[in-house]
CSV table of C-alpha atoms and ligand atoms in Angstrom, one decimal:
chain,number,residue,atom,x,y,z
A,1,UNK,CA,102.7,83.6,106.1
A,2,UNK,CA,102.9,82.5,109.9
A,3,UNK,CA,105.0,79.9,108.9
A,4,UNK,CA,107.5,82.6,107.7
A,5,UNK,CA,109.9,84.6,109.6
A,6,UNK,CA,108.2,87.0,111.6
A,7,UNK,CA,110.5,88.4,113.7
A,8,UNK,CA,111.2,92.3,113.0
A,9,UNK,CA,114.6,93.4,112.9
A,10,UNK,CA,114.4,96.4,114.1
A,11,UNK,CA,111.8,97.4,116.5
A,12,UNK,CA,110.6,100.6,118.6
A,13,UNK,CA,110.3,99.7,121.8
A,14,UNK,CA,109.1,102.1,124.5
A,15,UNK,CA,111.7,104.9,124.3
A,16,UNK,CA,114.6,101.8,122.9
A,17,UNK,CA,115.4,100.7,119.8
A,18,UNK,CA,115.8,96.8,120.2
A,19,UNK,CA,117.8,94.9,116.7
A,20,UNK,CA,118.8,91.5,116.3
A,21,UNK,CA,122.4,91.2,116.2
A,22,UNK,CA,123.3,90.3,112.6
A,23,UNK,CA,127.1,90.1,113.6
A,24,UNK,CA,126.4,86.7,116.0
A,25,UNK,CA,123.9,84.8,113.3
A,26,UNK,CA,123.7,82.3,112.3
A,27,UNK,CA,124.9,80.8,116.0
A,28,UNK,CA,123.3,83.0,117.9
A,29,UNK,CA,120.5,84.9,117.8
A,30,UNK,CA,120.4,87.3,120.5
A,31,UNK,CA,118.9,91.0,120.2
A,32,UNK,CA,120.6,94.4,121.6
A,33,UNK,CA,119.0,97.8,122.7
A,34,UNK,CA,120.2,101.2,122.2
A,35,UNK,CA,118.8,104.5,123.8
A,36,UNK,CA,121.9,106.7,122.1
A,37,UNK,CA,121.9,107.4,118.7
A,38,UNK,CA,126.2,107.5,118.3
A,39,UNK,CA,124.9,103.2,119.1
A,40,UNK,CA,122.5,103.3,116.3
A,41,UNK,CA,125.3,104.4,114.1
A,42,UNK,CA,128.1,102.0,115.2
A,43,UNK,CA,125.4,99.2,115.1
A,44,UNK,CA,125.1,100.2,111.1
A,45,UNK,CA,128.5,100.6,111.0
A,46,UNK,CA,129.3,97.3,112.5
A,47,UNK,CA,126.5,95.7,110.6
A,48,UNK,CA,125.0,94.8,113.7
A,49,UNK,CA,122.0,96.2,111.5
A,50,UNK,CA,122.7,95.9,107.4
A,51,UNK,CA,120.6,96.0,104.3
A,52,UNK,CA,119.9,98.9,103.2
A,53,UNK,CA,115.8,99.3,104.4
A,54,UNK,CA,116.4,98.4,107.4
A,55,UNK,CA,119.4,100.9,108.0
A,56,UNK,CA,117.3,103.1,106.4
A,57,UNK,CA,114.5,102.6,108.9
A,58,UNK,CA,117.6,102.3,111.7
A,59,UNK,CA,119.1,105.6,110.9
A,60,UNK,CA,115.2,107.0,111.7
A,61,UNK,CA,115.0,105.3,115.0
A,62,UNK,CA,118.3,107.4,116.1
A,63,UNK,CA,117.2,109.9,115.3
A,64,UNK,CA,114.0,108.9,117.3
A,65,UNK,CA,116.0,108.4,120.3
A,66,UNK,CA,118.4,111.5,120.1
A,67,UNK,CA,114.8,113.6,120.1
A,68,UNK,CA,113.3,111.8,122.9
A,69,UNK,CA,116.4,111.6,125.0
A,70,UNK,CA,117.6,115.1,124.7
A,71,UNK,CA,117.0,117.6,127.3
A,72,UNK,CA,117.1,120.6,125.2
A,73,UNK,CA,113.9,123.0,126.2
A,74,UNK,CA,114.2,124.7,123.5
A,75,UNK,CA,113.4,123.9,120.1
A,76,UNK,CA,116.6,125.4,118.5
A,77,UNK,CA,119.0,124.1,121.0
A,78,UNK,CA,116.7,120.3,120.1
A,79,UNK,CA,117.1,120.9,116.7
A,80,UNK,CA,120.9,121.7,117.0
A,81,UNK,CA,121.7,118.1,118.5
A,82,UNK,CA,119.1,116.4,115.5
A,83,UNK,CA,121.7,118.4,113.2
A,84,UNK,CA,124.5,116.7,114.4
A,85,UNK,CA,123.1,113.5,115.6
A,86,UNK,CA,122.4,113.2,112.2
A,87,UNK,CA,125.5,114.1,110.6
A,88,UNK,CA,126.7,111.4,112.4
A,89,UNK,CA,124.5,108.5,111.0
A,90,UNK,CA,124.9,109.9,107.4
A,91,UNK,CA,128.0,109.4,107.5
A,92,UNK,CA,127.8,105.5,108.8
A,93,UNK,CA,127.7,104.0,105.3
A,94,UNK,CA,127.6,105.7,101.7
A,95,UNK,CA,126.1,103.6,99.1
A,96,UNK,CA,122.7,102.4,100.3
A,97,UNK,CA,120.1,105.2,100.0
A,98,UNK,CA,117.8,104.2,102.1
A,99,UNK,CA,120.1,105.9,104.8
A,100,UNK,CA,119.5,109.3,103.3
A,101,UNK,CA,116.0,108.8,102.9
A,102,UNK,CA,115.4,107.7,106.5
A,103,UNK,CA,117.7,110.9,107.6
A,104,UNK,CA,116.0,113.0,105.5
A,105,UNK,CA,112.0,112.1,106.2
A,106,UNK,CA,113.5,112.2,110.1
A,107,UNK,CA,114.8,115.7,109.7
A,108,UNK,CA,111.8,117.1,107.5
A,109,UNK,CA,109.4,115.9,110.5
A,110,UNK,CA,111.3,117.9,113.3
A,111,UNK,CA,111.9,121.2,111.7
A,112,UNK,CA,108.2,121.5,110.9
A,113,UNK,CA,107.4,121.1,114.6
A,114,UNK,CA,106.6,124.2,117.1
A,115,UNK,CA,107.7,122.9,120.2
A,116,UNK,CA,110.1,120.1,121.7
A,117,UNK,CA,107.0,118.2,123.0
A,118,UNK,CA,105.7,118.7,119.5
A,119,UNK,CA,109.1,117.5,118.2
A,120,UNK,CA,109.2,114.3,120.2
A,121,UNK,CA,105.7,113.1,119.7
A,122,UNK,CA,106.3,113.4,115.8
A,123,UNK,CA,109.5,111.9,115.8
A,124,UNK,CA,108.6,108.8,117.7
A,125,UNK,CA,105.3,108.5,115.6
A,126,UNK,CA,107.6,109.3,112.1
A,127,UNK,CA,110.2,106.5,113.2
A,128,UNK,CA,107.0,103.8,114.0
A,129,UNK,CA,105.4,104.6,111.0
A,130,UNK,CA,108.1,104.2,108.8
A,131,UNK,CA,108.9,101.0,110.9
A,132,UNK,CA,105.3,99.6,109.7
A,133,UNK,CA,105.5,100.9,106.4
A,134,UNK,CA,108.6,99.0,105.2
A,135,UNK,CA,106.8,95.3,105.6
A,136,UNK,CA,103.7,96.5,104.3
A,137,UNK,CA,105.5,97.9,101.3
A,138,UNK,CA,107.7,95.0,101.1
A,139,UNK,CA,104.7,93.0,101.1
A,140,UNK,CA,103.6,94.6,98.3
A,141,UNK,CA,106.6,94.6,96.2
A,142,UNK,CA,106.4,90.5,97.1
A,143,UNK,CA,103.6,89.9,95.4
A,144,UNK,CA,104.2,92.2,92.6
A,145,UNK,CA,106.9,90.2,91.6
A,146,UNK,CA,105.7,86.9,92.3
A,147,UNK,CA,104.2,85.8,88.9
A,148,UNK,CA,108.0,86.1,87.7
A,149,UNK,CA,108.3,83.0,89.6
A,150,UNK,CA,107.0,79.9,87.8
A,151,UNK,CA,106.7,76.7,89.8
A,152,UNK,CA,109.9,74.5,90.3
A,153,UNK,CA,112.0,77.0,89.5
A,154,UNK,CA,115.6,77.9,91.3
A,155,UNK,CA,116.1,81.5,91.9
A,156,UNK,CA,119.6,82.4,92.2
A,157,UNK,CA,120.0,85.7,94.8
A,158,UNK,CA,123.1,87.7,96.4
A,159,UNK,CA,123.9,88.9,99.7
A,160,UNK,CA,120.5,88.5,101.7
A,161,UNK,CA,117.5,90.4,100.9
A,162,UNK,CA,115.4,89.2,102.8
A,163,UNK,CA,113.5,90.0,105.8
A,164,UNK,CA,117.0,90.6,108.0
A,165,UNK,CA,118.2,93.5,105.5
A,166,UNK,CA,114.7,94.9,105.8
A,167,UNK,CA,112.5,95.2,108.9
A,168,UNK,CA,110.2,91.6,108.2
A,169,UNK,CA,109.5,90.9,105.2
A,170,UNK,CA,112.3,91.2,102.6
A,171,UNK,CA,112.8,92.5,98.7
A,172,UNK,CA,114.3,89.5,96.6
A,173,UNK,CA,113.3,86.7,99.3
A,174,UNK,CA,109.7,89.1,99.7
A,175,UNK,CA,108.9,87.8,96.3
A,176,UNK,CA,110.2,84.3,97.0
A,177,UNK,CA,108.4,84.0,99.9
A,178,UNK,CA,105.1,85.5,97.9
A,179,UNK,CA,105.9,82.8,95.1
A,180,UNK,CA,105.5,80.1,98.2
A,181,UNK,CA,102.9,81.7,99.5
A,182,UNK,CA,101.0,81.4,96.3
A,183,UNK,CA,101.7,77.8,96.4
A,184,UNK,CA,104.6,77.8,93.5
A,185,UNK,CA,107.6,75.4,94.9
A,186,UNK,CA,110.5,77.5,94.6
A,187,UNK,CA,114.3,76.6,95.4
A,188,UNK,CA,117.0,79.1,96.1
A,189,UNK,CA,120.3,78.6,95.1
A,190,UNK,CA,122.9,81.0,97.7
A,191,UNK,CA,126.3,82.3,97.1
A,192,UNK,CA,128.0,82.8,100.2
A,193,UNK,CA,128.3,86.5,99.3
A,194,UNK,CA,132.3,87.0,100.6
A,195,UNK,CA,134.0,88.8,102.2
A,196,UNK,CA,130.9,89.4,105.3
A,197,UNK,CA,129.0,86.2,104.0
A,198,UNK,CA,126.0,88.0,104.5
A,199,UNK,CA,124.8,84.6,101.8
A,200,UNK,CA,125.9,81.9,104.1
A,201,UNK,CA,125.5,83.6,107.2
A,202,UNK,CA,121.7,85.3,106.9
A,203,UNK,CA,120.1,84.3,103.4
A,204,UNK,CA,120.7,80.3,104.6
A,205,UNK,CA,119.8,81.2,108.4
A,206,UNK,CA,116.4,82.7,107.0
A,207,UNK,CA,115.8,80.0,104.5
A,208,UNK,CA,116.2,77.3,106.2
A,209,UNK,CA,114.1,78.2,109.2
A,210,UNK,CA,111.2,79.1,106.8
A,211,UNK,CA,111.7,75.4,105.1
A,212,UNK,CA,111.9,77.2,101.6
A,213,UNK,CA,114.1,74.8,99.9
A,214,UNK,CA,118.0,76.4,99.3
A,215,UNK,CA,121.0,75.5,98.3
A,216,UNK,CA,124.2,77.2,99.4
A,217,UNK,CA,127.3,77.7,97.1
A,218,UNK,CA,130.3,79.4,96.7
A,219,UNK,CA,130.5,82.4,94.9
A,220,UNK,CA,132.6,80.9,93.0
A,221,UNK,CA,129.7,78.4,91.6
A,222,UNK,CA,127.4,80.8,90.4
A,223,UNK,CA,128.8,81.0,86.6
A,224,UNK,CA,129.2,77.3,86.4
A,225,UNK,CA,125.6,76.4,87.5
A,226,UNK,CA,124.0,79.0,85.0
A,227,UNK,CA,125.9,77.3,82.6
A,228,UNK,CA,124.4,73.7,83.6
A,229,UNK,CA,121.1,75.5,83.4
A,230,UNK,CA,120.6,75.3,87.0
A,231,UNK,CA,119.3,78.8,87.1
A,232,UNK,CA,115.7,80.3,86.3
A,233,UNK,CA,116.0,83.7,87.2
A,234,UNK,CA,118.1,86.0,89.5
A,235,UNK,CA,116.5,88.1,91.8
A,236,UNK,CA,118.6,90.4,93.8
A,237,UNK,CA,118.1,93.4,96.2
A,238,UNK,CA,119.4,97.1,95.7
A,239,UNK,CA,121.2,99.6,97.6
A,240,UNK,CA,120.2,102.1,95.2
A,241,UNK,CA,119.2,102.4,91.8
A,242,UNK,CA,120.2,106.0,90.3
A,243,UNK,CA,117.7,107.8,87.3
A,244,UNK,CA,119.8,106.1,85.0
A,245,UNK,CA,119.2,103.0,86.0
A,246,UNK,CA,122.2,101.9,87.3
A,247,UNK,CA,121.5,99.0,90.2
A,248,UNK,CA,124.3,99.0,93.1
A,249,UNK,CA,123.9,96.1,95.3
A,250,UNK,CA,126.3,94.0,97.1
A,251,UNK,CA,129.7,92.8,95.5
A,252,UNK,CA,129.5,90.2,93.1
A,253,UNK,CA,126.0,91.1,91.7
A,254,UNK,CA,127.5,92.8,88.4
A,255,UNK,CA,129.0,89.3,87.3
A,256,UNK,CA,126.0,87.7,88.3
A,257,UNK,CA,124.1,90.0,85.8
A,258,UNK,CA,126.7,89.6,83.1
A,259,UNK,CA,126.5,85.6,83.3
A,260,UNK,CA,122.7,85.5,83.3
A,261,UNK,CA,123.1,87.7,80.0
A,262,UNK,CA,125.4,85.1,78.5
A,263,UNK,CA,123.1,82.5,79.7
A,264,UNK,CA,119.9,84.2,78.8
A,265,UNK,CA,118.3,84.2,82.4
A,266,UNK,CA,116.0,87.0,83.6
A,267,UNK,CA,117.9,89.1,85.6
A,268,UNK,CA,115.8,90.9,88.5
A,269,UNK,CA,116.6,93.7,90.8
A,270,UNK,CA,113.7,94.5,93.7
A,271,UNK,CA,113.8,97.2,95.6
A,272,UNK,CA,111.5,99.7,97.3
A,273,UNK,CA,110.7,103.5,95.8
A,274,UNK,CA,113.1,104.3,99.2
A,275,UNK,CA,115.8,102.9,97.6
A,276,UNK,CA,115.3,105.0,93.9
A,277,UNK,CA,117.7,108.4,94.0
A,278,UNK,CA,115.9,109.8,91.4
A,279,UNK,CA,118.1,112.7,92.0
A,280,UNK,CA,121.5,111.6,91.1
A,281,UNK,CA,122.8,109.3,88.1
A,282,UNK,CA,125.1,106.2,88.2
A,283,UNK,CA,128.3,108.3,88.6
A,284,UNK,CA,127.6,110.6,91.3
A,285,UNK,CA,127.1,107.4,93.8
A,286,UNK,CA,130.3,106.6,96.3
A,287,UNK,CA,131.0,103.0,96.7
A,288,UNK,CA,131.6,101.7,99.7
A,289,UNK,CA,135.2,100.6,100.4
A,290,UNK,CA,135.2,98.6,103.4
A,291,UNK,CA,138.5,97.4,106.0
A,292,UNK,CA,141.0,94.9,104.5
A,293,UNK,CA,140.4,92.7,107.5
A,294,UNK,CA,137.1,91.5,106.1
A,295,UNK,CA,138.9,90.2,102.9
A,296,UNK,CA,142.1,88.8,104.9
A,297,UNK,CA,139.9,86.8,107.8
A,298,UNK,CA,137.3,84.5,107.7
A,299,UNK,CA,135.4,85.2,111.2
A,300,UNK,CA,138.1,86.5,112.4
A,301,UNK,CA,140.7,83.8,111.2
A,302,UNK,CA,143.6,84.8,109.1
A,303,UNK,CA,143.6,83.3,105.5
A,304,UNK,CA,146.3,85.5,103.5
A,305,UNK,CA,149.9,86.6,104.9
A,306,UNK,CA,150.4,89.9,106.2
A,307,UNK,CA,151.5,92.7,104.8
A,308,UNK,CA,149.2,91.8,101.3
A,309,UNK,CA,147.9,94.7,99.8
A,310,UNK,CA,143.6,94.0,99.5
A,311,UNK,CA,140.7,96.2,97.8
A,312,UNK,CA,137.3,95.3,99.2
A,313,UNK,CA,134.4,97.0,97.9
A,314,UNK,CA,130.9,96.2,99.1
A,315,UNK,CA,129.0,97.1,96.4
A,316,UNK,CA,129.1,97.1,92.3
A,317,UNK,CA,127.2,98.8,89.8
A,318,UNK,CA,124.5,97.0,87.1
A,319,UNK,CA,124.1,98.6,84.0
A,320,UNK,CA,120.9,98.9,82.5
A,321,UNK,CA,121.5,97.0,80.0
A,322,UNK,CA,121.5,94.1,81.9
A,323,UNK,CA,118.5,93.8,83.8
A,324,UNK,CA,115.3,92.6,82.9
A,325,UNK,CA,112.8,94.3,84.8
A,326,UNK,CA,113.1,96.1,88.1
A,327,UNK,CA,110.4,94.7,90.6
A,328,UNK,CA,109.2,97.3,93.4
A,329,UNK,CA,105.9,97.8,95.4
A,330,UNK,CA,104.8,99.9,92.3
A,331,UNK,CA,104.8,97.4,89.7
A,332,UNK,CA,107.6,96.0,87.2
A,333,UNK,CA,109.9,98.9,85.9
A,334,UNK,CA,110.8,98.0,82.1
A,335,UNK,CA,113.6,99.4,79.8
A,336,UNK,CA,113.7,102.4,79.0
A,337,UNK,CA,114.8,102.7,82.5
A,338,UNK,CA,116.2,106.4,82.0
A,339,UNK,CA,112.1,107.4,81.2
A,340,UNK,CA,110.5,104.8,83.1
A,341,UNK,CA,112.1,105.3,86.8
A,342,UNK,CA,111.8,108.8,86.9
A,343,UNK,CA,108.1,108.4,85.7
A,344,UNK,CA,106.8,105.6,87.9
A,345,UNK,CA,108.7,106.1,90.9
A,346,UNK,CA,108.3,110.0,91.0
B,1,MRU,O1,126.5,95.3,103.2
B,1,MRU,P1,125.1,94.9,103.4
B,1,MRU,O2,124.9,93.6,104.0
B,1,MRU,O3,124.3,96.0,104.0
B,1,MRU,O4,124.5,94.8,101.9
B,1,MRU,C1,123.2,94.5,101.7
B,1,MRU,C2,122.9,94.3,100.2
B,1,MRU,O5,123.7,94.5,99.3
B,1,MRU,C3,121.4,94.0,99.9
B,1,MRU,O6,121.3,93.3,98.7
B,1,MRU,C4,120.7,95.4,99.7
B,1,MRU,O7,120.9,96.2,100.8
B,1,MRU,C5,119.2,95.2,99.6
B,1,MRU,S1,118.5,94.6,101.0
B,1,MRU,C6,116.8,94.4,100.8
């Protein structure tokens, strides 16, 4: 594991939350600090942070900072600004989960303390804790899905899912990295992942400096190398997965799931109990529709006339149907998903 990425990607750091900046990899790699939350929310906004556990554990760390910041001395006058600090970071992003779950655990903590000093104290500890728990628990999903990983095979992913989406360790690249770590020599084949290239960008920045053998293509690619048998297995990370089990991850995972139906390749989501919403089903979930100048850019050059009318969701929706198994720090999750989610992830 030393040999792996070890770096945390978002850290508590004596009354600061300190992030590396995803928005300058993979040419630089410099880290920021916030002590507001309204800059914990336009860092997930920005995707300065992304992924959806590590917003999730973001969002917490906010609300962290709005606790230990405020000069409220009285608990409802605290609690008022958690309220709204809050408010603010739920409404950063829709579609991952994880948000709502870091929000929520945040919010449960602070209106079951008795005092502000109280308040603080648990807030800070709830927002470390959580911070620890997400690589521990990713570490744990790794190696539950390992053994789907047989030696020399090519894993074909989306997005990244790795340790910069999460605080260290990663989902999908979790159990690549456990596959290596269990001595298995593993290649990963990497679509860029337009319109942020989150593919190109992080997914090849992280592989590459673990020396886990990768291969970067075009999204464009993917259909045409599962059709030369150049694919195993797909392994891909979630932003949620509703009761039904519906899986919405980034953009351009659904046709990944259809084409390794065609081609009969396993087709594997991993993600965390945090990102379950056991309390909603697939059409109750908001996708998020990002800005047009992420689809008419490339880093900020422009690559289609003005004035061109341009949809650009982030994320798509997996049926069922379509997935194999759903790897998480529990076990596998098998069909039927609609019993088996609600029953193993309770
Ligand atoms: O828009 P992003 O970069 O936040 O989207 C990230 C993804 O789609 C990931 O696959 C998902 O959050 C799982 S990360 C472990």
């Amino acid at each position: 594991m030393d040999n792996f990425f070890t770096l945390r990607t978002v850290t508590w750091d004596n009354g600061t939350v300190r992030m590396i900046d995803q928005t300058a990899l993979p040419n630089k790699f410099r880290y920021v600090r916030y002590t507001r939350s309204d800059q914990v929310a336009a860092a997930i906004t920005t995707m300065v942070v992304r992924g959806a556990p590590a917003i999730g554990v973001a969002a917490g760390m906010g609300l962290a900072l709005a606790a230990v910041h405020s000069k409220a001395r009285a608990l409802p006058d605290l609690l008022r600004e958690m309220e709204s600090a809050a408010a603010l970071l739920r409404g950063t992003r829709p579609t991952a989960v994880n948000l709502f779950w870091g929000v929520d655990r945040m919010m449960k903590k602070a209106n079951s303390a008795t005092s502000v000093q109280e308040a603080k104290e648990a807030l800070v500890a709830e927002a470390r804790a959580m911070e620890d728990e997400d690589v521990e628990v990713n570490r744990r999903l790794g190696r539950s899905g390992a053994d789907l990983i047989h030696d020399g095979d090519t894993v074909l992913t989306q997005c990244n899912a790795g340790a910069l989406a999460t605080v260290g360790y990663g989902t999908a690249l979790g159990v690549v990295r456990a596959a290596v770590e269990q001595g298995k020599l593993v290649k990963v084949l990497v679509p860029e992942t337009r319109p942020a290239l989150q593919g190109a960008r992080l997914t090849a920045f992280e592989l590459v400096r673990d020396k886990i053998a990768c291969t970067l293509i075009s999204d464009t690619a993917v259909g045409h190398m599962m059709s030369l048998g150049r694919v195993d297995c797909v392994i891909v990370g979630a932003d949620r997965i509703t009761r039904d089990g519906f899986v919405f991850n980034k953009i351009g995972t659904y046709q990944e799931a259809v084409l390794a139906k065609r081609h009969q390749v396993p087709f594997y989501p991993a993600a965390p109990r945090s990102t379950f919403d056991l309390a909603r089903s697939h059409q109750q979930v908001t996708i998020e529709e990002r800005g047009a100048s992420e689809v008419v850019q490339i880093r900020g050059r422009r690559i289609a006339p003005r004035g061109v009318p341009v949809a650009n969701p982030a994320f798509d929706m997996t049926p069922p149907e379509l997935v194999t198994s759903m790897i998480t720090e529990r076990g596998l999750v098998n069909a039927p998903f609609e019993e088996n989610i609600p029953r193993l992830m309770s």
